[in-house]
């Protein structure tokens, strides 16, 4: 039986249609083929007033940041709040935000933050170290049953606030990814003590933050409306506008259907929306819209069950990698709007090492056949390989239907591997994966921090998110080091080594990262292209 924390980890690890990176506060490294958005130049200076309306496919479950289990809760929460740290989407570094500075002890077990002075909640109460202390103690309290915030900071064993400006986290052991976790502006925002006492269990419908927007109303199933916080003057360091936001209001309309979303864009009912890759083309050269093009730190891949005797031979695993034409899959599944991935870390995730583009497996059917021959697998009369009377047949577990699945089937057949496809709905597919009842499993992962690989690949996670039953002591050691190395340059090298080890051993078949397209009406100015296609509302204004 999985714990609630494990269930929360599964929700955050597996690739989902709406990730948490839609708004600045969670960012990562740039893509190699980023295209800049082209916005018509208008003779206008930034000005206050007007309303920005954004279409969004998911409605929050609650706006209590410590009780939401959905990315939508983090997204809206990020507009209302802020976090100790922020990831700069232009330099791709963690920077102080509600903290003005921080230090880490030599042993990595003590993190000390200096809280930014002058920050106030929407209710007028000041933000102090004690407020942060009580906020995080609430998140860590089992009674809160926090599905995301609590688990993300569970490495904190105790907290102290010796004065109003000093917040100290005490850890039993170093945990490097805690810093990345602390950059989620929605999940990790401080909670007003006064608001918590006033609203109690109704806090989720009466949120009070320190962010650029204040809560006005929530019409269930329809929209959430926010209004400008005129007192705001503590924007993230990369924002050009360090004062209050310029629009009077920000409205989030909930629209699940893609066609309805685009109709709303076309009619001017909404100003901003994420659109599928196949529909982005119609907006790219449209005079009335700007398209932000980027890529989430996520990848789609085929995992291998290493308890399968056939897949225990590294030559077979390498052959399966070499049999895949990634470009053809990108064309089939994404209409060409994606990039190949060659290792376990996608190009827009911290820790990515571009060297993988040189040593990773490229499509080479002849080399794949040669490796299978070396492994003793010979083609029979039907062209399917056999060894010791056993056919080289594998079953691939899928939870959605992509055109690329049939392509994978034909690519494997080309080198003599018989592939059967077994589709289940998501919950059943996850059950099968957890039990190890598969040969291959098409899935994905996405996160701000590469420590996600510890959950997916460390031997201690067998029976959990290590669906692949992978046990490699050398890799375990590297993954442990990646968790405890707090020096960012050293940590980058550790994850470069992890990336190389996974590729050398061909533990899974990386496929691609999909591009993200955000369409913005040109009545909205101050739109800033960035590698994740994040919506940086702080610098936007309405031109009408």
Short mmCIF file of C-alpha atoms in Angstrom, two decimals, residues 264-444:
data_model
loop_
_atom_site.label_atom_id
_atom_site.label_comp_id
_atom_site.label_asym_id
_atom_site.label_seq_id
_atom_site.Cartn_x
_atom_site.Cartn_y
_atom_site.Cartn_z
CA UNK A 264 -12.18 32.34 -26.93
CA UNK A 265 -8.75 33.57 -28.05
CA UNK A 266 -10.01 34.36 -31.54
CA UNK A 267 -13.04 36.26 -30.24
CA UNK A 268 -11.05 38.28 -27.70
CA UNK A 269 -12.83 36.72 -24.71
CA UNK A 270 -9.43 35.73 -23.33
CA UNK A 271 -5.99 37.25 -23.90
CA UNK A 272 -3.65 34.37 -23.05
CA UNK A 273 -3.82 30.61 -23.56
CA UNK A 274 -1.61 27.58 -24.03
CA UNK A 275 -2.42 25.83 -27.33
CA UNK A 276 -1.45 22.39 -28.66
CA UNK A 277 1.55 22.24 -31.04
CA UNK A 278 -0.65 21.34 -34.00
CA UNK A 279 -2.66 24.55 -33.53
CA UNK A 280 0.21 26.96 -32.81
CA UNK A 281 1.02 27.48 -36.47
CA UNK A 282 -2.17 29.49 -37.17
CA UNK A 283 -1.12 32.08 -34.58
CA UNK A 284 2.60 32.36 -35.34
CA UNK A 285 2.23 34.80 -38.22
CA UNK A 286 -1.04 36.38 -37.10
CA UNK A 287 -0.88 40.16 -36.70
CA UNK A 288 -3.10 40.10 -33.63
CA UNK A 289 -1.13 37.59 -31.56
CA UNK A 290 2.32 36.89 -30.15
CA UNK A 291 3.41 33.28 -29.65
CA UNK A 292 5.76 32.35 -26.82
CA UNK A 293 7.58 29.16 -27.70
CA UNK A 294 9.44 27.16 -25.10
CA UNK A 295 9.89 23.75 -23.58
CA UNK A 296 9.05 22.35 -20.17
CA UNK A 297 11.74 20.49 -18.17
CA UNK A 298 10.07 17.17 -18.97
CA UNK A 299 10.66 14.19 -21.24
CA UNK A 300 8.78 11.26 -22.70
CA UNK A 301 10.60 7.91 -22.62
CA UNK A 302 10.25 4.13 -22.72
CA UNK A 303 11.27 2.44 -19.49
CA UNK A 304 12.54 -1.14 -19.36
CA UNK A 305 11.76 -3.78 -16.72
CA UNK A 306 15.20 -5.04 -15.75
CA UNK A 307 13.77 -8.16 -14.13
CA UNK A 308 13.04 -9.36 -17.66
CA UNK A 309 15.88 -11.74 -18.58
CA UNK A 310 15.98 -10.51 -22.17
CA UNK A 311 16.45 -6.89 -21.01
CA UNK A 312 19.21 -7.78 -18.58
CA UNK A 313 21.60 -7.95 -21.55
CA UNK A 314 22.98 -4.43 -22.12
CA UNK A 315 23.48 -5.28 -25.82
CA UNK A 316 19.73 -5.80 -26.20
CA UNK A 317 18.98 -2.56 -24.37
CA UNK A 318 21.41 -0.66 -26.58
CA UNK A 319 19.92 -2.27 -29.69
CA UNK A 320 16.42 -1.13 -28.70
CA UNK A 321 17.75 2.42 -28.28
CA UNK A 322 19.44 2.32 -31.67
CA UNK A 323 16.27 1.03 -33.34
CA UNK A 324 14.33 4.21 -32.49
CA UNK A 325 14.07 7.08 -34.95
CA UNK A 326 13.30 9.95 -32.57
CA UNK A 327 12.71 12.49 -35.33
CA UNK A 328 10.01 10.30 -36.86
CA UNK A 329 8.29 9.99 -33.47
CA UNK A 330 8.40 13.76 -32.96
CA UNK A 331 6.76 14.25 -36.35
CA UNK A 332 4.10 11.61 -35.62
CA UNK A 333 3.24 12.65 -32.07
CA UNK A 334 4.00 16.40 -32.06
CA UNK A 335 3.79 17.46 -35.72
CA UNK A 336 7.51 18.16 -35.46
CA UNK A 337 7.16 20.50 -32.46
CA UNK A 338 9.64 18.90 -30.09
CA UNK A 339 13.31 18.00 -29.72
CA UNK A 340 15.00 14.60 -29.37
CA UNK A 341 16.20 13.64 -25.90
CA UNK A 342 19.23 11.39 -25.52
CA UNK A 343 19.45 10.81 -21.77
CA UNK A 344 17.42 10.85 -18.54
CA UNK A 345 17.67 14.64 -18.11
CA UNK A 346 15.78 16.81 -20.63
CA UNK A 347 17.45 19.92 -22.12
CA UNK A 348 15.56 22.41 -19.95
CA UNK A 349 16.26 20.78 -16.59
CA UNK A 350 19.00 21.72 -14.15
CA UNK A 351 21.87 19.24 -14.47
CA UNK A 352 21.55 18.71 -18.22
CA UNK A 353 24.89 18.10 -19.95
CA UNK A 354 24.80 18.88 -23.68
CA UNK A 355 27.58 16.32 -24.28
CA UNK A 356 24.83 13.67 -24.32
CA UNK A 357 23.83 14.94 -27.76
CA UNK A 358 27.14 13.56 -28.99
CA UNK A 359 27.38 10.24 -27.15
CA UNK A 360 23.66 9.39 -26.88
CA UNK A 361 22.13 6.75 -29.16
CA UNK A 362 21.12 7.88 -32.66
CA UNK A 363 18.95 5.87 -35.01
CA UNK A 364 21.08 3.11 -36.56
CA UNK A 365 19.14 -0.06 -37.48
CA UNK A 366 22.26 -1.82 -38.83
CA UNK A 367 24.13 -1.33 -35.57
CA UNK A 368 21.06 -2.50 -33.64
CA UNK A 369 20.95 -5.73 -35.69
CA UNK A 370 24.66 -6.26 -35.12
CA UNK A 371 24.29 -5.97 -31.34
CA UNK A 372 21.38 -8.43 -31.34
CA UNK A 373 23.48 -10.86 -33.38
CA UNK A 374 26.31 -10.51 -30.86
CA UNK A 375 23.81 -11.23 -28.09
CA UNK A 376 22.89 -14.50 -29.83
CA UNK A 377 19.51 -13.49 -31.26
CA UNK A 378 19.07 -14.82 -34.83
CA UNK A 379 16.17 -14.08 -37.23
CA UNK A 380 13.69 -16.90 -37.89
CA UNK A 381 11.76 -17.45 -41.14
CA UNK A 382 9.38 -14.62 -40.20
CA UNK A 383 12.24 -12.22 -39.49
CA UNK A 384 11.68 -12.27 -35.71
CA UNK A 385 14.76 -13.11 -33.69
CA UNK A 386 15.06 -16.24 -31.57
CA UNK A 387 17.54 -17.60 -29.06
CA UNK A 388 17.51 -20.99 -27.33
CA UNK A 389 14.00 -21.59 -28.64
CA UNK A 390 12.71 -18.31 -27.24
CA UNK A 391 11.30 -15.52 -29.42
CA UNK A 392 12.47 -11.94 -28.93
CA UNK A 393 8.99 -10.67 -28.03
CA UNK A 394 8.21 -7.79 -25.66
CA UNK A 395 5.00 -6.15 -24.44
CA UNK A 396 4.83 -2.36 -24.11
CA UNK A 397 2.46 -0.87 -21.55
CA UNK A 398 0.82 2.41 -22.61
CA UNK A 399 -1.74 4.72 -20.97
CA UNK A 400 -2.61 6.89 -23.96
CA UNK A 401 -2.76 6.33 -27.69
CA UNK A 402 -0.09 8.12 -29.70
CA UNK A 403 0.65 7.54 -33.39
CA UNK A 404 4.25 6.99 -32.31
CA UNK A 405 3.40 3.73 -30.54
CA UNK A 406 2.75 1.96 -33.84
CA UNK A 407 5.93 3.51 -35.22
CA UNK A 408 7.92 2.05 -32.32
CA UNK A 409 6.34 -1.30 -33.11
CA UNK A 410 7.45 -1.12 -36.75
CA UNK A 411 10.93 0.19 -35.82
CA UNK A 412 11.48 -2.77 -33.51
CA UNK A 413 10.17 -5.18 -36.14
CA UNK A 414 12.71 -3.74 -38.60
CA UNK A 415 15.52 -5.12 -36.41
CA UNK A 416 13.73 -8.37 -35.60
CA UNK A 417 11.99 -7.56 -32.31
CA UNK A 418 8.31 -8.42 -31.91
CA UNK A 419 6.41 -5.81 -29.91
CA UNK A 420 2.91 -6.14 -28.48
CA UNK A 421 1.10 -3.04 -27.22
CA UNK A 422 -1.11 -3.23 -24.12
CA UNK A 423 -3.21 -0.14 -23.32
CA UNK A 424 -4.73 0.59 -19.91
CA UNK A 425 -6.34 3.70 -18.49
CA UNK A 426 -3.87 5.71 -16.39
CA UNK A 427 -4.67 4.35 -12.92
CA UNK A 428 -4.52 0.72 -14.08
CA UNK A 429 -1.34 1.35 -16.07
CA UNK A 430 0.25 2.82 -12.95
CA UNK A 431 -0.81 -0.23 -10.92
CA UNK A 432 0.73 -2.56 -13.50
CA UNK A 433 3.94 -0.51 -13.51
CA UNK A 434 4.19 -0.53 -9.71
CA UNK A 435 3.82 -4.32 -9.71
CA UNK A 436 6.46 -4.66 -12.44
CA UNK A 437 3.98 -6.37 -14.75
CA UNK A 438 5.39 -5.06 -18.02
CA UNK A 439 8.41 -5.38 -20.30
CA UNK A 440 8.43 -1.81 -21.58
CA UNK A 441 6.46 1.19 -20.25
CA UNK A 442 5.92 4.47 -22.12
CA UNK A 443 5.73 7.32 -19.63
CA UNK A 444 7.31 10.65 -18.82
#
